[in-house]
Amino acid sequence: GAVVSQHPSRVICKSGTSVKIECRSLDFQATTMFWYRQFPKQSLMLMATSNEGSKATYEQGVEKDKFLINHASLTLSTLTVTSAHPEDSSFYICSAVPRQGAFGETQYFGPGTRLLVL
Amino acid sequence: AQSVTQLDSQVPVFEEAPVELRCNYSSSVSVYLFWYVQYPNQGLQLLLKYLSGSTLVESINGFEAEFNKSQTSFHLRKPSVHISDTAEYFCAVSEHGGGFKTIFGAGTRLFVKA
């Protein structure tokens, strides 16, 4: 089946530093990837839609300068949290849609990255 | 705008008992519907989905859900739960023509007791 990986799985950083999270589709090409944020005991909130070769589309209220998204290839999207602060601590999850997927095709989710900003 | 409502935040149930997790949605266009399961500190796994055709869809581990267009519901059911079914369950919807963009419900914590 389709597998999506995320790296790192867990990261602890100091306030003010930047953190990069990678999302890779391991056995398929993905023209579209999504980035979600999940607070403890809450649902997933869509942050942005990442399309290969173009700028990401951010949801309302998400700071594009703080959460930099790069979708440089059909198998890799990165999320960089710039100048991280404790309130950015969260569980970040990516998902990928297969390139040949029919409309309404399933998204495949990564295992998530736990970010803790001290 | 589309939205998803999961009516129960927590559902405790004894092992081998039946369970229903409720989900209602609102949308002005046709939708695709999904149920995902999340185990602690893990990503989401697709449980089942409704794209078209038969309104009753089933998963390989005994769950089923029925799309009811008139009631705008997509409730998840299992006739007999196991301890291993303890997890967080998310109902989700994406609109036809919405480019795969998916909105998730708040989640329902299913807790199966021995």
PDB file of C-alpha atoms in Angstrom:
ATOM      1  CA  GLY A   1       0.000   0.000   0.000  1.00  0.00           C
ATOM      2  CA  ALA A   2       0.899   3.648  -0.249  1.00  0.00           C
ATOM      3  CA  VAL A   3       3.283   4.767   2.488  1.00  0.00           C
ATOM      4  CA  VAL A   4       4.024   8.261   3.677  1.00  0.00           C
ATOM      5  CA  SER A   5       6.897   8.958   6.038  1.00  0.00           C
ATOM      6  CA  GLN A   6       7.701  11.961   8.168  1.00  0.00           C
ATOM      7  CA  HIS A   7      11.023  12.964   9.613  1.00  0.00           C
ATOM      8  CA  PRO A   8      11.723  13.582  12.378  1.00  0.00           C
ATOM      9  CA  SER A   9       9.092  11.787  14.399  1.00  0.00           C
ATOM     10  CA  ARG A  10       9.830  13.928  17.418  1.00  0.00           C
ATOM     11  CA  VAL A  11      11.813  17.129  17.855  1.00  0.00           C
ATOM     12  CA  ILE A  12      12.573  19.382  20.792  1.00  0.00           C
ATOM     13  CA  CYS A  13      13.983  22.808  20.092  1.00  0.00           C
ATOM     14  CA  LYS A  14      14.682  26.089  21.807  1.00  0.00           C
ATOM     15  CA  SER A  15      12.459  29.083  21.345  1.00  0.00           C
ATOM     16  CA  GLY A  16      13.570  31.224  18.419  1.00  0.00           C
ATOM     17  CA  THR A  17      15.067  28.430  16.351  1.00  0.00           C
ATOM     18  CA  SER A  18      13.675  27.013  13.112  1.00  0.00           C
ATOM     19  CA  VAL A  19      12.621  23.435  12.596  1.00  0.00           C
ATOM     20  CA  LYS A  20      12.174  21.590   9.309  1.00  0.00           C
ATOM     21  CA  ILE A  21       9.822  18.645   8.973  1.00  0.00           C
ATOM     22  CA  GLU A  22       9.957  16.396   5.929  1.00  0.00           C
ATOM     23  CA  CYS A  23       7.066  14.503   4.393  1.00  0.00           C
ATOM     24  CA  ARG A  24       7.862  11.843   1.811  1.00  0.00           C
ATOM     25  CA  SER A  25       5.678   9.576  -0.278  1.00  0.00           C
ATOM     26  CA  LEU A  26       7.764   6.414  -0.425  1.00  0.00           C
ATOM     27  CA  ASP A  27       6.181   4.384  -3.197  1.00  0.00           C
ATOM     28  CA  PHE A  28       4.103   6.817  -5.196  1.00  0.00           C
ATOM     29  CA  GLN A  29       4.237  10.295  -6.650  1.00  0.00           C
ATOM     30  CA  ALA A  30       2.090  12.966  -5.096  1.00  0.00           C
ATOM     31  CA  THR A  31       1.183  16.178  -6.831  1.00  0.00           C
ATOM     32  CA  THR A  32      -0.687  17.358  -3.759  1.00  0.00           C
ATOM     33  CA  MET A  33       0.282  17.132  -0.114  1.00  0.00           C
ATOM     34  CA  PHE A  34      -1.510  18.568   2.861  1.00  0.00           C
ATOM     35  CA  TRP A  35      -0.145  19.777   6.188  1.00  0.00           C
ATOM     36  CA  TYR A  36      -2.258  19.516   9.304  1.00  0.00           C
ATOM     37  CA  ARG A  37      -1.793  20.559  12.885  1.00  0.00           C
ATOM     38  CA  GLN A  38      -3.347  18.680  15.778  1.00  0.00           C
ATOM     39  CA  PHE A  39      -3.545  19.926  19.337  1.00  0.00           C
ATOM     40  CA  PRO A  40      -3.915  17.431  22.184  1.00  0.00           C
ATOM     41  CA  LYS A  41      -7.286  15.729  22.174  1.00  0.00           C
ATOM     42  CA  GLN A  42      -8.445  17.813  19.239  1.00  0.00           C
ATOM     43  CA  SER A  43      -9.076  17.243  15.575  1.00  0.00           C
ATOM     44  CA  LEU A  44      -6.803  17.925  12.649  1.00  0.00           C
ATOM     45  CA  MET A  45      -6.738  21.461  11.374  1.00  0.00           C
ATOM     46  CA  LEU A  46      -5.690  21.946   7.783  1.00  0.00           C
ATOM     47  CA  MET A  47      -2.828  24.408   7.595  1.00  0.00           C
ATOM     48  CA  ALA A  48      -1.987  24.425   3.918  1.00  0.00           C
ATOM     49  CA  THR A  49      -2.183  22.625   0.616  1.00  0.00           C
ATOM     50  CA  SER A  50       1.140  21.972  -1.056  1.00  0.00           C
ATOM     51  CA  ASN A  51       1.295  21.491  -4.811  1.00  0.00           C
ATOM     52  CA  GLU A  52       4.463  20.339  -6.530  1.00  0.00           C
ATOM     53  CA  GLY A  53       6.164  23.145  -8.379  1.00  0.00           C
ATOM     54  CA  SER A  54       3.928  25.924  -7.132  1.00  0.00           C
ATOM     55  CA  LYS A  55       3.339  27.993  -4.039  1.00  0.00           C
ATOM     56  CA  ALA A  56       1.402  26.484  -1.184  1.00  0.00           C
ATOM     57  CA  THR A  57      -2.134  27.581  -0.452  1.00  0.00           C
ATOM     58  CA  TYR A  58      -2.575  28.506   3.193  1.00  0.00           C
ATOM     59  CA  GLU A  59      -5.772  28.324   5.192  1.00  0.00           C
ATOM     60  CA  GLN A  60      -7.153  31.425   6.772  1.00  0.00           C
ATOM     61  CA  GLY A  61      -5.313  32.341   9.937  1.00  0.00           C
ATOM     62  CA  VAL A  62      -2.133  30.418   9.123  1.00  0.00           C
ATOM     63  CA  GLU A  63       0.939  32.629   8.842  1.00  0.00           C
ATOM     64  CA  LYS A  64       2.710  31.798   5.607  1.00  0.00           C
ATOM     65  CA  ASP A  65       5.906  33.518   6.739  1.00  0.00           C
ATOM     66  CA  LYS A  66       6.021  31.427   9.868  1.00  0.00           C
ATOM     67  CA  PHE A  67       5.134  28.082   8.339  1.00  0.00           C
ATOM     68  CA  LEU A  68       7.174  27.796   5.166  1.00  0.00           C
ATOM     69  CA  ILE A  69       6.148  25.007   2.838  1.00  0.00           C
ATOM     70  CA  ASN A  70       8.218  23.731  -0.050  1.00  0.00           C
ATOM     71  CA  HIS A  71       7.048  20.983  -2.409  1.00  0.00           C
ATOM     72  CA  ALA A  72      10.186  20.599  -4.487  1.00  0.00           C
ATOM     73  CA  SER A  73       9.502  17.186  -5.960  1.00  0.00           C
ATOM     74  CA  LEU A  74       6.681  14.723  -6.491  1.00  0.00           C
ATOM     75  CA  THR A  75       7.745  12.762  -3.412  1.00  0.00           C
ATOM     76  CA  LEU A  76       8.827  15.415  -0.940  1.00  0.00           C
ATOM     77  CA  SER A  77       7.235  18.339   0.841  1.00  0.00           C
ATOM     78  CA  THR A  78       8.808  20.199   3.745  1.00  0.00           C
ATOM     79  CA  LEU A  79       7.317  22.341   6.469  1.00  0.00           C
ATOM     80  CA  THR A  80       9.654  24.762   8.213  1.00  0.00           C
ATOM     81  CA  VAL A  81       8.499  26.363  11.426  1.00  0.00           C
ATOM     82  CA  THR A  82      10.501  29.572  11.597  1.00  0.00           C
ATOM     83  CA  SER A  83      11.410  31.273  14.870  1.00  0.00           C
ATOM     84  CA  ALA A  84       9.484  28.683  16.800  1.00  0.00           C
ATOM     85  CA  HIS A  85       7.765  29.605  20.050  1.00  0.00           C
ATOM     86  CA  PRO A  86       6.190  27.416  22.740  1.00  0.00           C
ATOM     87  CA  GLU A  87       2.728  27.996  21.273  1.00  0.00           C
ATOM     88  CA  ASP A  88       3.915  26.280  18.102  1.00  0.00           C
ATOM     89  CA  SER A  89       4.293  23.037  20.029  1.00  0.00           C
ATOM     90  CA  SER A  90       1.942  20.572  18.446  1.00  0.00           C
ATOM     91  CA  PHE A  91       1.577  17.382  16.444  1.00  0.00           C
ATOM     92  CA  TYR A  92       2.107  18.054  12.747  1.00  0.00           C
ATOM     93  CA  ILE A  93       0.749  15.553  10.245  1.00  0.00           C
ATOM     94  CA  CYS A  94       1.129  15.493   6.491  1.00  0.00           C
ATOM     95  CA  SER A  95      -0.860  13.610   3.896  1.00  0.00           C
ATOM     96  CA  ALA A  96      -0.315  12.901   0.221  1.00  0.00           C
ATOM     97  CA  VAL A  97      -2.648  12.286  -2.697  1.00  0.00           C
ATOM     98  CA  PRO A  98      -1.374   9.878  -5.359  1.00  0.00           C
ATOM     99  CA  ARG A  99      -0.646  11.470  -8.710  1.00  0.00           C
ATOM    100  CA  GLN A 100      -2.835   9.014 -10.588  1.00  0.00           C
ATOM    101  CA  GLY A 101      -5.605   9.157  -8.024  1.00  0.00           C
ATOM    102  CA  ALA A 102      -9.115   9.581  -9.249  1.00  0.00           C
ATOM    103  CA  PHE A 103     -11.053  12.495  -7.879  1.00  0.00           C
ATOM    104  CA  GLY A 104     -11.914  11.781  -4.285  1.00  0.00           C
ATOM    105  CA  GLU A 105      -8.987   9.380  -3.948  1.00  0.00           C
ATOM    106  CA  THR A 106      -7.826   8.616  -0.476  1.00  0.00           C
ATOM    107  CA  GLN A 107      -5.223  10.725   1.199  1.00  0.00           C
ATOM    108  CA  TYR A 108      -2.393   8.768   2.770  1.00  0.00           C
ATOM    109  CA  PHE A 109      -1.218  10.112   6.083  1.00  0.00           C
ATOM    110  CA  GLY A 110       2.215  10.258   7.568  1.00  0.00           C
ATOM    111  CA  PRO A 111       2.810   9.126  11.165  1.00  0.00           C
ATOM    112  CA  GLY A 112       3.137  12.681  12.413  1.00  0.00           C
ATOM    113  CA  THR A 113       5.871  14.792  13.984  1.00  0.00           C
ATOM    114  CA  ARG A 114       5.695  15.865  17.601  1.00  0.00           C
ATOM    115  CA  LEU A 115       7.232  19.329  18.024  1.00  0.00           C
ATOM    116  CA  LEU A 116       8.034  20.668  21.471  1.00  0.00           C
ATOM    117  CA  VAL A 117       9.397  24.187  21.729  1.00  0.00           C
ATOM    118  CA  LEU A 118      11.009  25.052  25.040  1.00  0.00           C
TER     119      LEU A 118
ATOM    120  CA  ALA B   1     -18.878  25.942   3.649  1.00  0.00           C
ATOM    121  CA  GLN B   2     -18.730  22.339   4.657  1.00  0.00           C
ATOM    122  CA  SER B   3     -18.629  21.155   8.252  1.00  0.00           C
ATOM    123  CA  VAL B   4     -18.556  17.890  10.154  1.00  0.00           C
ATOM    124  CA  THR B   5     -20.118  17.240  13.549  1.00  0.00           C
ATOM    125  CA  GLN B   6     -19.296  14.245  15.667  1.00  0.00           C
ATOM    126  CA  LEU B   7     -21.928  14.208  18.321  1.00  0.00           C
ATOM    127  CA  ASP B   8     -20.056  12.228  20.951  1.00  0.00           C
ATOM    128  CA  SER B   9     -16.624  13.193  22.224  1.00  0.00           C
ATOM    129  CA  GLN B  10     -16.244   9.938  24.148  1.00  0.00           C
ATOM    130  CA  VAL B  11     -17.958   6.581  23.902  1.00  0.00           C
ATOM    131  CA  PRO B  12     -17.202   4.000  26.582  1.00  0.00           C
ATOM    132  CA  VAL B  13     -18.400   0.496  25.807  1.00  0.00           C
ATOM    133  CA  PHE B  14     -17.801  -3.010  27.099  1.00  0.00           C
ATOM    134  CA  GLU B  15     -15.947  -5.550  25.030  1.00  0.00           C
ATOM    135  CA  GLU B  16     -18.154  -7.522  22.616  1.00  0.00           C
ATOM    136  CA  ALA B  17     -20.926  -4.934  22.827  1.00  0.00           C
ATOM    137  CA  PRO B  18     -22.148  -3.084  19.719  1.00  0.00           C
ATOM    138  CA  VAL B  19     -21.184   0.532  19.157  1.00  0.00           C
ATOM    139  CA  GLU B  20     -22.269   3.428  16.962  1.00  0.00           C
ATOM    140  CA  LEU B  21     -20.226   6.580  16.475  1.00  0.00           C
ATOM    141  CA  ARG B  22     -22.304   9.368  15.048  1.00  0.00           C
ATOM    142  CA  CYS B  23     -21.331  11.783  12.327  1.00  0.00           C
ATOM    143  CA  ASN B  24     -23.330  14.487  10.589  1.00  0.00           C
ATOM    144  CA  TYR B  25     -22.122  16.816   7.898  1.00  0.00           C
ATOM    145  CA  SER B  26     -23.284  19.887   6.065  1.00  0.00           C
ATOM    146  CA  SER B  27     -22.403  20.859   2.524  1.00  0.00           C
ATOM    147  CA  SER B  28     -24.021  22.637  -0.380  1.00  0.00           C
ATOM    148  CA  VAL B  29     -22.604  20.158  -2.903  1.00  0.00           C
ATOM    149  CA  SER B  30     -22.085  16.422  -3.192  1.00  0.00           C
ATOM    150  CA  VAL B  31     -19.468  14.990  -0.881  1.00  0.00           C
ATOM    151  CA  TYR B  32     -17.132  12.106  -0.273  1.00  0.00           C
ATOM    152  CA  LEU B  33     -17.158  10.745   3.267  1.00  0.00           C
ATOM    153  CA  PHE B  34     -14.458   9.065   5.311  1.00  0.00           C
ATOM    154  CA  TRP B  35     -13.804   7.516   8.685  1.00  0.00           C
ATOM    155  CA  TYR B  36     -10.235   7.509   9.985  1.00  0.00           C
ATOM    156  CA  VAL B  37      -8.797   5.882  13.095  1.00  0.00           C
ATOM    157  CA  GLN B  38      -5.897   7.258  15.094  1.00  0.00           C
ATOM    158  CA  TYR B  39      -3.976   5.318  17.722  1.00  0.00           C
ATOM    159  CA  PRO B  40      -1.942   7.246  20.330  1.00  0.00           C
ATOM    160  CA  ASN B  41       0.973   9.217  18.888  1.00  0.00           C
ATOM    161  CA  GLN B  42       0.330   7.934  15.388  1.00  0.00           C
ATOM    162  CA  GLY B  43      -1.010   9.352  12.161  1.00  0.00           C
ATOM    163  CA  LEU B  44      -4.406   8.605  10.706  1.00  0.00           C
ATOM    164  CA  GLN B  45      -5.384   5.354   9.056  1.00  0.00           C
ATOM    165  CA  LEU B  46      -8.304   5.152   6.667  1.00  0.00           C
ATOM    166  CA  LEU B  47     -11.013   2.900   8.040  1.00  0.00           C
ATOM    167  CA  LEU B  48     -13.566   3.184   5.249  1.00  0.00           C
ATOM    168  CA  LYS B  49     -14.878   5.633   2.701  1.00  0.00           C
ATOM    169  CA  TYR B  50     -17.937   6.444   0.661  1.00  0.00           C
ATOM    170  CA  LEU B  51     -17.295   7.800  -2.811  1.00  0.00           C
ATOM    171  CA  SER B  52     -20.364   6.628  -4.739  1.00  0.00           C
ATOM    172  CA  GLY B  53     -22.562   3.603  -5.298  1.00  0.00           C
ATOM    173  CA  SER B  54     -23.795   1.501  -2.414  1.00  0.00           C
ATOM    174  CA  THR B  55     -24.532   3.617   0.618  1.00  0.00           C
ATOM    175  CA  LEU B  56     -23.308   0.909   2.987  1.00  0.00           C
ATOM    176  CA  VAL B  57     -19.549   0.576   3.146  1.00  0.00           C
ATOM    177  CA  GLU B  58     -17.529  -1.873   5.191  1.00  0.00           C
ATOM    178  CA  SER B  59     -14.002  -2.165   6.507  1.00  0.00           C
ATOM    179  CA  ILE B  60     -11.932  -5.316   6.771  1.00  0.00           C
ATOM    180  CA  ASN B  61     -12.062  -5.308  10.571  1.00  0.00           C
ATOM    181  CA  GLY B  62     -15.816  -5.370  11.002  1.00  0.00           C
ATOM    182  CA  PHE B  63     -16.748  -1.700  10.962  1.00  0.00           C
ATOM    183  CA  GLU B  64     -19.423  -0.403   8.628  1.00  0.00           C
ATOM    184  CA  ALA B  65     -20.924   2.988   7.875  1.00  0.00           C
ATOM    185  CA  GLU B  66     -24.010   4.036   5.996  1.00  0.00           C
ATOM    186  CA  PHE B  67     -24.355   7.198   3.985  1.00  0.00           C
ATOM    187  CA  ASN B  68     -27.758   8.756   4.545  1.00  0.00           C
ATOM    188  CA  LYS B  69     -28.173  11.699   2.227  1.00  0.00           C
ATOM    189  CA  SER B  70     -31.537  12.841   3.571  1.00  0.00           C
ATOM    190  CA  GLN B  71     -30.199  12.972   7.115  1.00  0.00           C
ATOM    191  CA  THR B  72     -26.718  14.080   6.045  1.00  0.00           C
ATOM    192  CA  SER B  73     -25.216  11.413   8.241  1.00  0.00           C
ATOM    193  CA  PHE B  74     -22.452   8.841   8.002  1.00  0.00           C
ATOM    194  CA  HIS B  75     -22.584   6.924  11.274  1.00  0.00           C
ATOM    195  CA  LEU B  76     -19.979   4.271  12.033  1.00  0.00           C
ATOM    196  CA  ARG B  77     -21.042   0.977  13.565  1.00  0.00           C
ATOM    197  CA  LYS B  78     -19.554  -2.274  14.743  1.00  0.00           C
ATOM    198  CA  PRO B  79     -21.660  -5.147  16.079  1.00  0.00           C
ATOM    199  CA  SER B  80     -19.027  -6.398  18.538  1.00  0.00           C
ATOM    200  CA  VAL B  81     -16.015  -4.379  19.642  1.00  0.00           C
ATOM    201  CA  HIS B  82     -12.632  -5.547  20.888  1.00  0.00           C
ATOM    202  CA  ILE B  83     -10.212  -4.004  23.345  1.00  0.00           C
ATOM    203  CA  SER B  84      -7.945  -3.263  20.382  1.00  0.00           C
ATOM    204  CA  ASP B  85     -10.598  -0.980  18.878  1.00  0.00           C
ATOM    205  CA  THR B  86      -9.844   1.591  21.568  1.00  0.00           C
ATOM    206  CA  ALA B  87      -8.715   4.660  19.627  1.00  0.00           C
ATOM    207  CA  GLU B  88      -9.774   8.061  18.356  1.00  0.00           C
ATOM    208  CA  TYR B  89     -12.109   8.016  15.368  1.00  0.00           C
ATOM    209  CA  PHE B  90     -12.472  10.922  12.974  1.00  0.00           C
ATOM    210  CA  CYS B  91     -15.224  11.479  10.473  1.00  0.00           C
ATOM    211  CA  ALA B  92     -14.194  13.562   7.466  1.00  0.00           C
ATOM    212  CA  VAL B  93     -15.737  15.048   4.340  1.00  0.00           C
ATOM    213  CA  SER B  94     -14.422  16.413   1.099  1.00  0.00           C
ATOM    214  CA  GLU B  95     -16.520  18.131  -1.510  1.00  0.00           C
ATOM    215  CA  HIS B  96     -16.808  17.133  -5.140  1.00  0.00           C
ATOM    216  CA  GLY B  97     -14.721  19.681  -6.983  1.00  0.00           C
ATOM    217  CA  GLY B  98     -12.884  20.628  -3.807  1.00  0.00           C
ATOM    218  CA  GLY B  99      -9.509  19.342  -4.889  1.00  0.00           C
ATOM    219  CA  PHE B 100      -9.152  16.676  -2.194  1.00  0.00           C
ATOM    220  CA  LYS B 101      -9.397  19.262   0.568  1.00  0.00           C
ATOM    221  CA  THR B 102     -10.801  17.438   3.591  1.00  0.00           C
ATOM    222  CA  ILE B 103     -12.505  18.741   6.706  1.00  0.00           C
ATOM    223  CA  PHE B 104     -12.379  16.639   9.858  1.00  0.00           C
ATOM    224  CA  GLY B 105     -14.787  16.310  12.721  1.00  0.00           C
ATOM    225  CA  ALA B 106     -13.644  16.838  16.290  1.00  0.00           C
ATOM    226  CA  GLY B 107     -13.168  13.132  16.862  1.00  0.00           C
ATOM    227  CA  THR B 108     -14.752  10.506  19.083  1.00  0.00           C
ATOM    228  CA  ARG B 109     -12.727   8.636  21.642  1.00  0.00           C
ATOM    229  CA  LEU B 110     -13.862   5.005  21.693  1.00  0.00           C
ATOM    230  CA  PHE B 111     -12.877   3.309  24.925  1.00  0.00           C
ATOM    231  CA  VAL B 112     -13.503  -0.411  25.090  1.00  0.00           C
ATOM    232  CA  LYS B 113     -13.587  -1.875  28.573  1.00  0.00           C
ATOM    233  CA  ALA B 114     -13.009  -5.494  29.537  1.00  0.00           C
TER     234      ALA B 114
END
